[in-house]
Structure formats: C-alpha cells, structure tokens
Tab-separated table of C-alpha atoms in Angstrom:
chain	number	residue	atom	x	y	z
N	129	UNK	CA	9.269	-1.461	33.769
N	130	UNK	CA	7.290	-1.470	30.503
N	131	UNK	CA	8.522	-4.949	29.613
N	132	UNK	CA	7.268	-6.187	33.014
N	133	UNK	CA	3.984	-4.394	32.481
N	134	UNK	CA	3.462	-6.279	29.210
N	135	UNK	CA	3.741	-9.648	30.989
N	136	UNK	CA	1.482	-8.482	33.864
N	137	UNK	CA	-1.171	-7.270	31.440
N	138	UNK	CA	-1.276	-10.541	29.472
N	139	UNK	CA	-1.510	-12.513	32.707
N	140	UNK	CA	-4.409	-10.346	33.879
N	141	UNK	CA	-6.192	-10.588	30.527
N	142	UNK	CA	-5.500	-14.247	29.702
N	143	UNK	CA	-9.082	-15.442	30.144
N	144	UNK	CA	-10.696	-12.486	28.353
N	145	UNK	CA	-8.167	-12.779	25.524
N	146	UNK	CA	-8.799	-16.492	25.071
N	147	UNK	CA	-12.535	-15.848	24.859
N	148	UNK	CA	-12.083	-12.980	22.346
N	149	UNK	CA	-9.858	-15.043	20.051
N	150	UNK	CA	-11.954	-18.208	20.234
N	151	UNK	CA	-15.203	-16.305	19.635
N	152	UNK	CA	-13.524	-14.540	16.675
N	153	UNK	CA	-14.227	-11.092	18.114
N	154	UNK	CA	-11.264	-9.253	16.534
N	155	UNK	CA	-12.444	-8.057	13.100
N	156	UNK	CA	-9.056	-7.425	11.453
N	157	UNK	CA	-7.980	-10.959	12.371
N	158	UNK	CA	-11.150	-12.498	10.961
N	159	UNK	CA	-11.073	-10.390	7.770
N	160	UNK	CA	-7.372	-10.556	6.968
N	161	UNK	CA	-4.537	-11.407	9.302
N	162	UNK	CA	-5.423	-14.926	10.545
N	163	UNK	CA	-5.628	-16.330	7.018
N	164	UNK	CA	-2.521	-14.361	5.981
N	165	UNK	CA	-0.254	-15.851	8.659
N	166	UNK	CA	-1.500	-19.396	8.012
N	167	UNK	CA	-0.874	-18.922	4.267
N	168	UNK	CA	2.598	-17.507	4.901
N	169	UNK	CA	3.586	-20.610	6.884
N	170	UNK	CA	1.852	-22.944	4.409
N	171	UNK	CA	3.860	-21.484	1.533
N	172	UNK	CA	7.086	-22.540	3.278
N	173	UNK	CA	5.947	-26.188	3.470
N	174	UNK	CA	7.717	-26.750	6.795
N	175	UNK	CA	7.732	-30.041	8.675
N	176	UNK	CA	8.320	-28.540	12.119
N	177	UNK	CA	7.035	-25.171	13.336
N	178	UNK	CA	7.727	-23.156	16.480
N	179	UNK	CA	4.964	-20.669	17.379
N	180	UNK	CA	6.714	-18.098	19.582
N	181	UNK	CA	4.432	-16.089	21.871
N	182	UNK	CA	1.617	-18.443	20.925
N	183	UNK	CA	-0.889	-17.069	23.444
N	184	UNK	CA	-3.994	-19.242	23.728
N	185	UNK	CA	-2.745	-21.316	20.829
N	186	UNK	CA	-5.150	-20.784	17.916
N	187	UNK	CA	-2.353	-20.534	15.326
N	188	UNK	CA	-0.453	-23.544	16.681
N	189	UNK	CA	-3.695	-25.524	16.554
N	190	UNK	CA	-4.531	-24.330	13.035
N	191	UNK	CA	-1.057	-25.287	11.784
N	192	UNK	CA	-1.159	-28.670	13.547
N	193	UNK	CA	-4.521	-29.320	11.836
N	194	UNK	CA	-2.745	-28.800	8.527
N	195	UNK	CA	-0.307	-31.566	9.347
N	196	UNK	CA	2.720	-29.690	10.679
N	197	UNK	CA	4.544	-30.763	13.834
N	198	UNK	CA	3.979	-27.664	15.994
N	199	UNK	CA	5.351	-26.490	19.327
N	200	UNK	CA	3.778	-23.375	20.863
N	201	UNK	CA	5.554	-21.471	23.624
N	202	UNK	CA	4.485	-18.460	25.627
N	203	UNK	CA	5.690	-16.636	28.744
N	204	UNK	CA	2.212	-16.593	30.332
N	205	UNK	CA	1.303	-19.855	32.123
N	206	UNK	CA	-2.425	-18.980	32.088
N	207	UNK	CA	-2.359	-18.791	28.271
N	208	UNK	CA	-0.439	-22.062	27.872
N	209	UNK	CA	-3.015	-23.666	30.175
N	210	UNK	CA	-5.765	-22.525	27.798
N	211	UNK	CA	-3.787	-23.711	24.762
N	212	UNK	CA	-3.439	-27.210	26.203
N	213	UNK	CA	-7.216	-27.651	26.589
N	214	UNK	CA	-7.606	-28.571	22.917
N	215	UNK	CA	-5.923	-29.492	19.639
N	216	UNK	CA	-2.901	-31.490	18.501
N	217	UNK	CA	-0.027	-29.014	18.955
N	218	UNK	CA	2.417	-29.286	21.881
N	219	UNK	CA	2.838	-26.379	24.299
N	220	UNK	CA	5.388	-25.212	26.844
N	221	UNK	CA	5.800	-22.177	29.056
N	222	UNK	CA	8.896	-20.245	27.963
N	223	UNK	CA	9.502	-16.498	28.044
N	224	UNK	CA	11.571	-14.477	25.598
N	225	UNK	CA	14.220	-13.807	28.242
N	226	UNK	CA	14.724	-17.514	28.802
N	227	UNK	CA	14.843	-18.233	25.058
N	228	UNK	CA	17.273	-15.339	24.550
N	229	UNK	CA	19.566	-16.746	27.228
N	230	UNK	CA	19.494	-20.428	26.405
N	231	UNK	CA	17.362	-21.185	23.329
N	232	UNK	CA	15.007	-24.138	23.589
N	233	UNK	CA	17.291	-26.984	24.597
N	234	UNK	CA	19.006	-27.082	21.218
N	235	UNK	CA	15.784	-27.752	19.304
N	236	UNK	CA	15.613	-26.315	15.766
N	237	UNK	CA	12.624	-25.846	13.454
N	238	UNK	CA	11.862	-25.470	9.743
N	239	UNK	CA	9.806	-22.378	10.536
N	240	UNK	CA	9.557	-20.052	13.519
N	241	UNK	CA	6.395	-17.945	13.486
N	242	UNK	CA	5.733	-14.926	15.700
N	243	UNK	CA	2.206	-13.610	15.258
N	244	UNK	CA	1.470	-10.201	16.836
N	245	UNK	CA	3.644	-11.100	19.792
N	246	UNK	CA	6.565	-8.646	19.716
N	247	UNK	CA	5.741	-5.734	22.006
N	248	UNK	CA	8.911	-4.846	23.904
N	249	UNK	CA	11.836	-2.510	23.298
N	250	UNK	CA	14.963	-4.382	24.408
N	251	UNK	CA	13.468	-7.872	24.530
N	252	UNK	CA	12.620	-7.975	20.807
N	253	UNK	CA	16.051	-7.372	19.191
N	254	UNK	CA	17.602	-9.690	21.787
N	255	UNK	CA	15.114	-12.448	20.963
N	256	UNK	CA	15.567	-12.020	17.207
N	257	UNK	CA	19.349	-12.402	17.474
N	258	UNK	CA	18.622	-15.901	18.813
N	259	UNK	CA	16.552	-16.896	15.759
N	260	UNK	CA	19.425	-18.356	13.696
N	261	UNK	CA	19.950	-20.861	16.563
N	262	UNK	CA	16.281	-21.932	16.439
N	263	UNK	CA	16.170	-22.477	12.668
N	264	UNK	CA	17.280	-25.533	10.742
N	265	UNK	CA	19.442	-24.887	7.647
N	266	UNK	CA	17.145	-23.256	5.065
N	267	UNK	CA	14.533	-22.523	7.760
N	268	UNK	CA	12.510	-19.325	7.821
N	269	UNK	CA	11.367	-16.806	10.418
N	270	UNK	CA	7.854	-15.420	9.838
N	271	UNK	CA	6.813	-12.316	11.792
N	272	UNK	CA	3.380	-10.705	11.559
N	273	UNK	CA	2.942	-7.347	13.258
N	274	UNK	CA	0.836	-4.196	12.995
N	275	UNK	CA	1.652	-2.304	9.793
N	276	UNK	CA	3.684	0.599	11.162
N	277	UNK	CA	2.616	3.177	8.610
N	278	UNK	CA	-1.071	2.350	9.110
N	279	UNK	CA	-0.887	1.788	12.893
N	280	UNK	CA	1.012	5.038	13.362
N	281	UNK	CA	-2.138	7.118	13.008
N	282	UNK	CA	-1.530	10.838	13.411
N	283	UNK	CA	1.592	10.591	15.543
N	284	UNK	CA	5.101	11.421	14.378
N	285	UNK	CA	6.428	8.384	12.521
N	286	UNK	CA	9.282	7.420	14.854
N	287	UNK	CA	10.264	4.546	17.164
N	288	UNK	CA	9.059	4.822	20.750
N	289	UNK	CA	6.768	3.504	23.446
N	290	UNK	CA	3.052	3.946	22.736
N	291	UNK	CA	0.146	3.797	25.176
N	292	UNK	CA	-1.804	0.534	25.108
N	293	UNK	CA	-5.542	0.344	24.556
N	294	UNK	CA	-8.300	-2.260	24.606
N	295	UNK	CA	-10.609	-0.060	22.519
N	296	UNK	CA	-12.998	-2.293	20.601
N	297	UNK	CA	-12.625	-5.118	23.154
N	298	UNK	CA	-15.117	-6.110	25.862
N	299	UNK	CA	-15.272	-4.668	29.399
N	300	UNK	CA	-13.580	-7.840	30.634
N	301	UNK	CA	-10.220	-6.400	29.490
N	302	UNK	CA	-8.129	-4.431	31.973
N	303	UNK	CA	-4.788	-2.624	32.367
N	304	UNK	CA	-3.562	-2.337	28.749
N	305	UNK	CA	0.239	-2.455	28.545
N	306	UNK	CA	2.294	-0.004	26.508
N	307	UNK	CA	3.990	-1.320	23.370
N	308	UNK	CA	7.101	-0.271	21.540
N	309	UNK	CA	6.404	1.189	18.075
N	310	UNK	CA	8.978	0.570	15.351
N	311	UNK	CA	9.000	2.063	11.864
N	312	UNK	CA	9.153	-0.346	8.929
N	313	UNK	CA	12.718	0.794	8.365
N	314	UNK	CA	13.624	-0.159	11.934
N	315	UNK	CA	12.030	-3.604	11.534
N	316	UNK	CA	14.066	-4.210	8.364
N	317	UNK	CA	17.308	-3.090	10.025
N	318	UNK	CA	16.591	-5.128	13.185
N	319	UNK	CA	15.892	-8.291	11.210
N	320	UNK	CA	19.085	-7.767	9.191
N	321	UNK	CA	21.078	-7.188	12.406
N	322	UNK	CA	19.815	-10.574	13.676
N	323	UNK	CA	21.777	-12.504	11.044
N	324	UNK	CA	18.683	-12.924	8.873
N	325	UNK	CA	17.969	-11.867	5.283
N	326	UNK	CA	14.474	-10.750	4.331
N	327	UNK	CA	13.030	-12.880	1.523
N	328	UNK	CA	9.633	-11.325	1.331
N	329	UNK	CA	7.429	-8.699	2.935
N	330	UNK	CA	3.679	-9.189	2.653
N	331	UNK	CA	1.027	-6.586	3.413
N	332	UNK	CA	-2.345	-8.331	3.810
N	333	UNK	CA	-5.072	-5.876	2.871
N	334	UNK	CA	-8.185	-5.578	5.020
N	335	UNK	CA	-10.973	-5.790	2.414
N	336	UNK	CA	-13.119	-3.427	4.474
N	337	UNK	CA	-10.612	-0.564	4.654
N	338	UNK	CA	-8.570	-1.280	1.505
N	339	UNK	CA	-5.433	-0.654	3.604
N	340	UNK	CA	-2.783	-3.086	4.857
N	341	UNK	CA	-4.030	-4.766	8.035
N	342	UNK	CA	-0.526	-5.895	8.957
N	343	UNK	CA	2.936	-6.594	7.633
N	344	UNK	CA	4.496	-10.061	7.432
N	345	UNK	CA	8.279	-10.417	7.177
N	346	UNK	CA	9.699	-13.713	5.907
N	347	UNK	CA	13.419	-14.077	6.524
N	348	UNK	CA	16.085	-16.770	6.426
N	349	UNK	CA	19.348	-17.246	8.288
N	350	UNK	CA	22.292	-15.913	6.264
J	294	UNK	CA	1.358	2.839	-24.448
J	295	UNK	CA	1.742	4.088	-20.893
J	296	UNK	CA	5.509	3.562	-20.953
J	297	UNK	CA	5.664	5.670	-24.134
J	298	UNK	CA	3.437	8.316	-22.550
J	299	UNK	CA	5.897	8.624	-19.639
J	300	UNK	CA	8.738	9.496	-22.027
J	301	UNK	CA	6.548	11.895	-24.033
J	302	UNK	CA	5.440	13.697	-20.896
J	303	UNK	CA	8.987	14.206	-19.571
J	304	UNK	CA	10.065	15.500	-22.980
J	305	UNK	CA	7.166	17.957	-23.029
J	306	UNK	CA	7.833	19.109	-19.463
J	307	UNK	CA	11.652	19.156	-19.507
J	308	UNK	CA	11.988	22.945	-19.331
J	309	UNK	CA	9.274	23.448	-16.697
J	310	UNK	CA	10.709	20.583	-14.612
J	311	UNK	CA	14.239	21.996	-14.745
J	312	UNK	CA	12.943	25.358	-13.546
J	313	UNK	CA	10.874	23.780	-10.736
J	314	UNK	CA	13.824	21.732	-9.431
J	315	UNK	CA	16.396	24.518	-9.728
J	316	UNK	CA	14.078	27.047	-8.036
J	317	UNK	CA	13.391	24.486	-5.284
J	318	UNK	CA	9.653	24.602	-5.864
J	319	UNK	CA	8.824	21.030	-4.683
J	320	UNK	CA	8.247	21.252	-0.911
J	321	UNK	CA	8.694	17.548	0.006
J	322	UNK	CA	12.046	17.531	-1.783
J	323	UNK	CA	13.220	20.655	0.022
J	324	UNK	CA	11.976	19.497	3.436
J	325	UNK	CA	13.021	15.860	3.334
J	326	UNK	CA	13.854	13.798	0.283
J	327	UNK	CA	16.742	15.714	-1.352
J	328	UNK	CA	18.841	15.574	1.806
J	329	UNK	CA	17.820	11.961	2.431
J	330	UNK	CA	19.053	10.658	-0.921
J	331	UNK	CA	22.347	12.563	-0.668
J	332	UNK	CA	22.863	11.165	2.852
J	333	UNK	CA	22.048	7.620	1.711
J	334	UNK	CA	24.748	7.794	-0.997
J	335	UNK	CA	27.204	9.548	1.343
J	336	UNK	CA	26.875	6.738	3.881
J	337	UNK	CA	28.094	4.237	1.285
J	338	UNK	CA	31.286	6.234	0.675
J	339	UNK	CA	31.402	5.282	-3.022
J	340	UNK	CA	34.132	6.412	-5.401
J	341	UNK	CA	32.007	6.131	-8.558
J	342	UNK	CA	28.270	6.788	-8.800
J	343	UNK	CA	25.757	6.234	-11.608
J	344	UNK	CA	22.647	8.451	-11.346
J	345	UNK	CA	20.018	6.572	-13.394
J	346	UNK	CA	17.118	8.692	-14.630
J	347	UNK	CA	19.059	11.767	-13.545
J	348	UNK	CA	16.694	14.286	-15.106
J	349	UNK	CA	18.070	17.826	-15.072
J	350	UNK	CA	20.979	16.591	-12.990
J	351	UNK	CA	20.668	18.211	-9.544
J	352	UNK	CA	21.580	15.006	-7.668
J	353	UNK	CA	24.491	14.146	-9.956
J	354	UNK	CA	25.789	17.694	-9.460
J	355	UNK	CA	25.289	17.549	-5.676
J	356	UNK	CA	27.165	14.241	-5.463
J	357	UNK	CA	29.970	15.473	-7.746
J	358	UNK	CA	30.349	18.508	-5.456
J	359	UNK	CA	30.952	16.069	-2.598
J	360	UNK	CA	33.882	14.566	-4.467
J	361	UNK	CA	32.372	11.485	-6.097
J	362	UNK	CA	33.003	10.578	-9.730
J	363	UNK	CA	29.442	10.806	-11.091
J	364	UNK	CA	27.813	9.813	-14.371
J	365	UNK	CA	24.190	10.856	-14.890
J	366	UNK	CA	22.084	9.227	-17.600
J	367	UNK	CA	18.519	9.892	-18.697
J	368	UNK	CA	16.311	8.898	-21.622
J	369	UNK	CA	15.242	12.478	-22.319
J	370	UNK	CA	17.759	14.463	-24.436
J	371	UNK	CA	16.201	17.794	-23.363
J	372	UNK	CA	16.922	16.991	-19.700
J	373	UNK	CA	20.508	15.860	-20.357
J	374	UNK	CA	21.010	19.111	-22.268
J	375	UNK	CA	19.920	21.027	-19.145
J	376	UNK	CA	22.143	18.859	-16.912
J	377	UNK	CA	25.220	19.649	-19.027
J	378	UNK	CA	24.828	23.407	-18.611
J	379	UNK	CA	26.480	23.326	-15.162
J	380	UNK	CA	28.426	21.335	-12.604
J	381	UNK	CA	31.175	18.715	-12.590
J	382	UNK	CA	29.275	15.474	-13.232
J	383	UNK	CA	29.329	13.754	-16.648
J	384	UNK	CA	26.083	13.124	-18.523
J	385	UNK	CA	24.875	10.866	-21.323
J	386	UNK	CA	21.546	10.149	-22.982
J	387	UNK	CA	20.541	6.526	-22.271
J	388	UNK	CA	17.081	5.084	-21.807
J	389	UNK	CA	16.108	2.177	-19.586
J	390	UNK	CA	15.385	-0.013	-22.603
J	391	UNK	CA	18.884	0.501	-23.939
J	392	UNK	CA	20.459	-0.148	-20.520
J	393	UNK	CA	18.282	-3.243	-20.061
J	394	UNK	CA	19.452	-4.594	-23.406
J	395	UNK	CA	23.135	-3.783	-23.306
J	396	UNK	CA	24.131	-2.157	-19.994
J	397	UNK	CA	26.449	0.833	-20.251
J	398	UNK	CA	29.354	-0.476	-22.286
J	399	UNK	CA	30.579	-2.694	-19.466
J	400	UNK	CA	31.045	0.179	-17.009
J	401	UNK	CA	30.453	-0.655	-13.313
J	402	UNK	CA	29.968	1.647	-10.341
J	403	UNK	CA	30.306	1.583	-6.542
J	404	UNK	CA	26.781	2.943	-6.259
J	405	UNK	CA	23.823	3.203	-8.618
J	406	UNK	CA	21.219	5.710	-7.454
J	407	UNK	CA	17.697	6.035	-8.867
J	408	UNK	CA	15.869	9.013	-7.383
J	409	UNK	CA	12.119	9.198	-8.098
J	410	UNK	CA	12.713	7.863	-11.590
J	411	UNK	CA	10.952	4.478	-11.736
J	412	UNK	CA	7.482	5.004	-13.190
J	413	UNK	CA	6.784	2.116	-15.568
J	414	UNK	CA	5.280	-1.341	-15.216
J	415	UNK	CA	7.419	-3.675	-17.358
J	416	UNK	CA	10.420	-1.390	-17.787
J	417	UNK	CA	11.218	-1.258	-14.065
J	418	UNK	CA	11.688	-4.962	-13.192
J	419	UNK	CA	13.601	-5.413	-16.471
J	420	UNK	CA	15.941	-2.532	-15.608
J	421	UNK	CA	16.482	-3.759	-12.039
J	422	UNK	CA	17.517	-7.206	-13.249
J	423	UNK	CA	20.419	-5.434	-15.011
J	424	UNK	CA	21.654	-3.812	-11.806
J	425	UNK	CA	24.081	-6.574	-10.764
J	426	UNK	CA	25.898	-5.955	-14.087
J	427	UNK	CA	26.237	-2.244	-13.325
J	428	UNK	CA	27.609	-2.666	-9.788
J	429	UNK	CA	31.199	-3.367	-8.772
J	430	UNK	CA	31.702	-6.149	-6.207
J	431	UNK	CA	30.290	-4.849	-2.909
J	432	UNK	CA	28.470	-2.024	-4.717
J	433	UNK	CA	25.022	-0.836	-3.729
J	434	UNK	CA	21.798	0.138	-5.484
J	435	UNK	CA	19.931	3.037	-3.863
J	436	UNK	CA	16.322	3.656	-4.904
J	437	UNK	CA	14.176	6.512	-3.591
J	438	UNK	CA	10.495	6.423	-4.485
J	439	UNK	CA	7.163	7.640	-3.160
J	440	UNK	CA	6.245	5.818	0.064
J	441	UNK	CA	3.542	3.436	-1.181
J	442	UNK	CA	1.473	3.373	1.988
J	443	UNK	CA	1.448	7.172	2.199
J	444	UNK	CA	1.134	7.829	-1.552
J	445	UNK	CA	-1.708	5.339	-1.854
J	446	UNK	CA	-4.215	7.781	-0.401
J	447	UNK	CA	-7.731	6.404	-0.232
J	448	UNK	CA	-7.397	3.869	-3.047
J	449	UNK	CA	-7.233	0.098	-2.595
J	450	UNK	CA	-3.655	-0.791	-1.690
J	451	UNK	CA	-2.728	-2.851	-4.747
J	452	UNK	CA	-0.337	-2.660	-7.712
J	453	UNK	CA	-1.658	-0.905	-10.784
J	454	UNK	CA	-1.457	2.088	-13.079
J	455	UNK	CA	-2.444	5.406	-11.478
J	456	UNK	CA	-3.409	8.657	-13.154
J	457	UNK	CA	-0.667	11.281	-13.240
J	458	UNK	CA	-1.086	14.792	-11.897
J	459	UNK	CA	0.844	18.055	-11.799
J	460	UNK	CA	-1.211	19.337	-8.864
J	461	UNK	CA	0.902	21.804	-6.889
J	462	UNK	CA	3.056	22.598	-9.937
J	463	UNK	CA	2.912	25.706	-12.121
J	464	UNK	CA	0.715	26.175	-15.191
J	465	UNK	CA	3.778	25.518	-17.348
J	466	UNK	CA	3.316	21.768	-16.780
J	467	UNK	CA	1.271	19.760	-19.243
J	468	UNK	CA	0.096	16.239	-20.090
J	469	UNK	CA	0.888	14.318	-16.853
J	470	UNK	CA	1.804	10.696	-17.548
J	471	UNK	CA	0.306	7.749	-15.645
J	472	UNK	CA	2.615	5.862	-13.258
J	473	UNK	CA	2.636	2.306	-12.053
J	474	UNK	CA	1.911	1.993	-8.317
J	475	UNK	CA	3.641	-0.829	-6.422
J	476	UNK	CA	3.023	-1.848	-2.817
J	477	UNK	CA	6.030	-1.980	-0.497
J	478	UNK	CA	5.761	-5.757	-0.571
J	479	UNK	CA	6.010	-5.723	-4.373
J	480	UNK	CA	9.078	-3.462	-4.255
J	481	UNK	CA	10.797	-5.837	-1.815
J	482	UNK	CA	9.959	-8.883	-3.943
J	483	UNK	CA	11.025	-7.144	-7.170
J	484	UNK	CA	14.377	-6.082	-5.714
J	485	UNK	CA	14.950	-9.636	-4.430
J	486	UNK	CA	14.044	-11.058	-7.845
J	487	UNK	CA	16.726	-8.816	-9.388
J	488	UNK	CA	19.551	-10.700	-7.686
J	489	UNK	CA	19.862	-8.061	-4.979
J	490	UNK	CA	19.559	-8.315	-1.191
J	491	UNK	CA	18.036	-5.419	0.738
J	492	UNK	CA	20.440	-4.056	3.373
J	493	UNK	CA	18.329	-1.222	4.600
J	494	UNK	CA	15.034	0.564	4.070
J	495	UNK	CA	14.852	4.206	5.117
J	496	UNK	CA	11.670	6.235	5.497
J	497	UNK	CA	12.600	9.942	5.588
J	498	UNK	CA	9.957	11.781	7.568
J	499	UNK	CA	8.571	15.080	6.303
J	500	UNK	CA	8.836	17.308	9.383
J	501	UNK	CA	5.697	19.186	8.365
J	502	UNK	CA	3.388	16.138	8.129
J	503	UNK	CA	5.192	13.765	10.532
J	504	UNK	CA	4.731	11.020	7.919
J	505	UNK	CA	7.274	9.312	5.653
J	506	UNK	CA	7.901	11.491	2.602
J	507	UNK	CA	9.435	8.584	0.694
J	508	UNK	CA	11.086	5.214	1.037
J	509	UNK	CA	14.736	4.507	0.216
J	510	UNK	CA	15.854	0.933	-0.482
J	511	UNK	CA	19.574	0.141	-0.216
J	512	UNK	CA	20.482	-3.217	-1.739
J	513	UNK	CA	23.612	-5.106	-2.750
J	514	UNK	CA	24.243	-7.771	-5.375
J	515	UNK	CA	24.010	-11.280	-3.908
C-alpha cells in the first residue's frame, strides 16, 4: 500500500515538483546536495551514466552537459515528459519493479546514480540486488539520500515507515507519501547484501547548518 | 604534542579510570555500548582476540570469560598493571607506535577489537594500516567509537582536534587530553585505505536518548 502511495503522490505532484526543482526552491539542494552528487559522479569519470529515479531530469541534464552519455529513467510518465522537454540526456519510463524483474534490456553503465529516489521498504533492497547487472566491470553505484542521523530528528533511531510532509514547499503540493527510514547501519548492510562493496561514504555539509545535508554512498560490484 | 598529551592524560587518570569502569559509572557504557561491543565480537565467533588499547581490561576479561583466548595490550603501564590484577586474559604493555613499527612479534588473531581507544590524528591511520598484519586469513577488525554525527554537537561537522572533557566524571579526573574528531565519511575512507573492507556498521542505540550511542565498524582484510 505505501509503495503504491509513493507512486501516486509523485504522479499527483509531478508538475509542482518540476517547477520547484527548476526554480531552485529547495534550499538544501541549492546549498549542498546538487553540487555534491554532480561532483561524486564527476570523480568517477564515467563514459555512460544511468540516472535511476531521475524525476524531472535536472541531474541527467547536468551530467549530459558535462559530456557524459546519460540515460534517465523514472516510473512516473508525467516526470519523464517534463524531462524530455529540454537537454541532451535520453529518457525512458521504467519503474523499479520492472527493472528489478528484467533489468534494462541488458544495458550496462559505468555509473548508476540514484539521487534522493529510494523511498520504499521492499522495493529498495530488491532494486539494489539488480545493480551488479546494470554496471559494467569496474562500474560504480552512487546513492544520495537523506542523512539518517540528521533526518531522524527526535524519533527513536530505528528502521520504519515515516509520515511524509511537504513542509517548506508551496501550496501546489498535495498528498505527501510516507517513506521508509533506514539507519546508516541498515544502508551499509543493504548495499553489502546487494553484491556491492562500499568504496566511500560522503557527507556533504550544509554550510548554513554546519551539519551533513545528506549521505552519498559510492559502491562497486564485488 | 597532542598525541603525547593523550598518553600523559591516561597515565595521570589510570587509577580514577579503573575505578569508574569497574564501578560502572559511565551511563552510556552501561546502557548500550559495553553490551554492543561484546555482541559484535561474539557474532564473529573468534578463537583468538586482540584487545588493542585495552585500558584496565574489562573487555578483555569479559571476552575471556566467554571462552575466547584474549590478549589485551595498552600503551599505559599503570592500566596494564590494573588489568593484570584479575581475570583470565593475558596482558602486555605495547603502544600504537610500537605496533605500527613492528606489529606484535608476528602474532595474528581471528579478531582485533579497539573499543573507544582511537584518539589521535596521525597515530590512528598508521595503526590501522598495520591491521592486515595482525589478522589471520578471514579475521575481522572491530572498532567502536563515538558516533560522529551525535558526538559532533553544535560544531561544524569536519575533522579536527577537539578539546577533551571529563564532564560527568568524578573530581578524581584531571588534565583531559584533546581528541581528533573524524566524520563518519573519514572513518570509512580511512578503514578502506588500510587494506580493509567494511562488512558492517552498527549503531547501538542508547535506550534513554533514542539516538546512537556509538558506531561499530566491522571490517575484514581484502
């Protein structure tokens, strides 16, 4: 039910989300996390990049501008439609369930990047177990997500579904979906259980708060 | 200078520290981290264990009670003297500099455990690079340290020396030494740079605060 709710919510909010991202209305992204994910991919010097859960496509476009051959995929047709309105990256509609079941037609990439796009409970470990099949030899998976210890707030630090919120966003946003919270320890174990070895863990600091704005895992197939 | 201060401070506080540990006066240890480090070693089912920076020896004794063949080493003779007054584990005086230079006479262990004993800047990465030489094939390094994101408090989240404090301890404690703060990302990179691969990262939660009381890295030689 929650996994379905996530897809419904992104469909309902596709237009508002596209506007918020393109108008640079999300402060933590502008101050820290956008530059951090671009730098993380840059440092790998990939030729081909898959942007999984690409949304309205800003990251795919930014990476294509830097000369990489980029494919963006997302489960939400309305977001892929927005992504295709500009830029040099290629886009396709593909949901995590489909990728989990059958990959992407045998295509493999030097880097797979997933930027703030892993919200589910069961869907996420299933998707990650597919990553070795999407990576070329020596390829890397790059995941950016909320920093669990910072995002946890005053709740008990433990895995579980959390209520969604559009606090800080415009009135155009509706029906926030729940998301599945994982501790850092759970992320590390889940990535290891996917046949990947963590090379690096970055914690981009938000210069305004002095705290990590996110965590970025960089992992390779074992 | 700071590395020297760390050794001076532990020498000066050896008796007070032994009393505090043996009287179970450190709440986070009693509520969370003592049990967590014992469980982490237990889960590896080692035959031989090296407790590096063993202090007054409680962990070495606890592990020896559980049937493991345990050697505890520490740079501070006054602490090793206390450790030898009880229990079944073996103890030797050996500092990190000595171990970094020449190991431990070729001895190797199924598990090396370092419990809240890595305080320096240069000494720590140098020591960790020695770990593959101290582990048997398939052996594991287990490090418990303060959880950086929680321990950071309101300071900028970045590596650097921090002022020491005996706040919460008795008046018998004196001359707190500075300690070198590392972000989680730096810990992960440093462990990787030591020829080790991280298997697991645990974050024992303090039931009173609901937050991680520490982080435990479990890594194996590559």
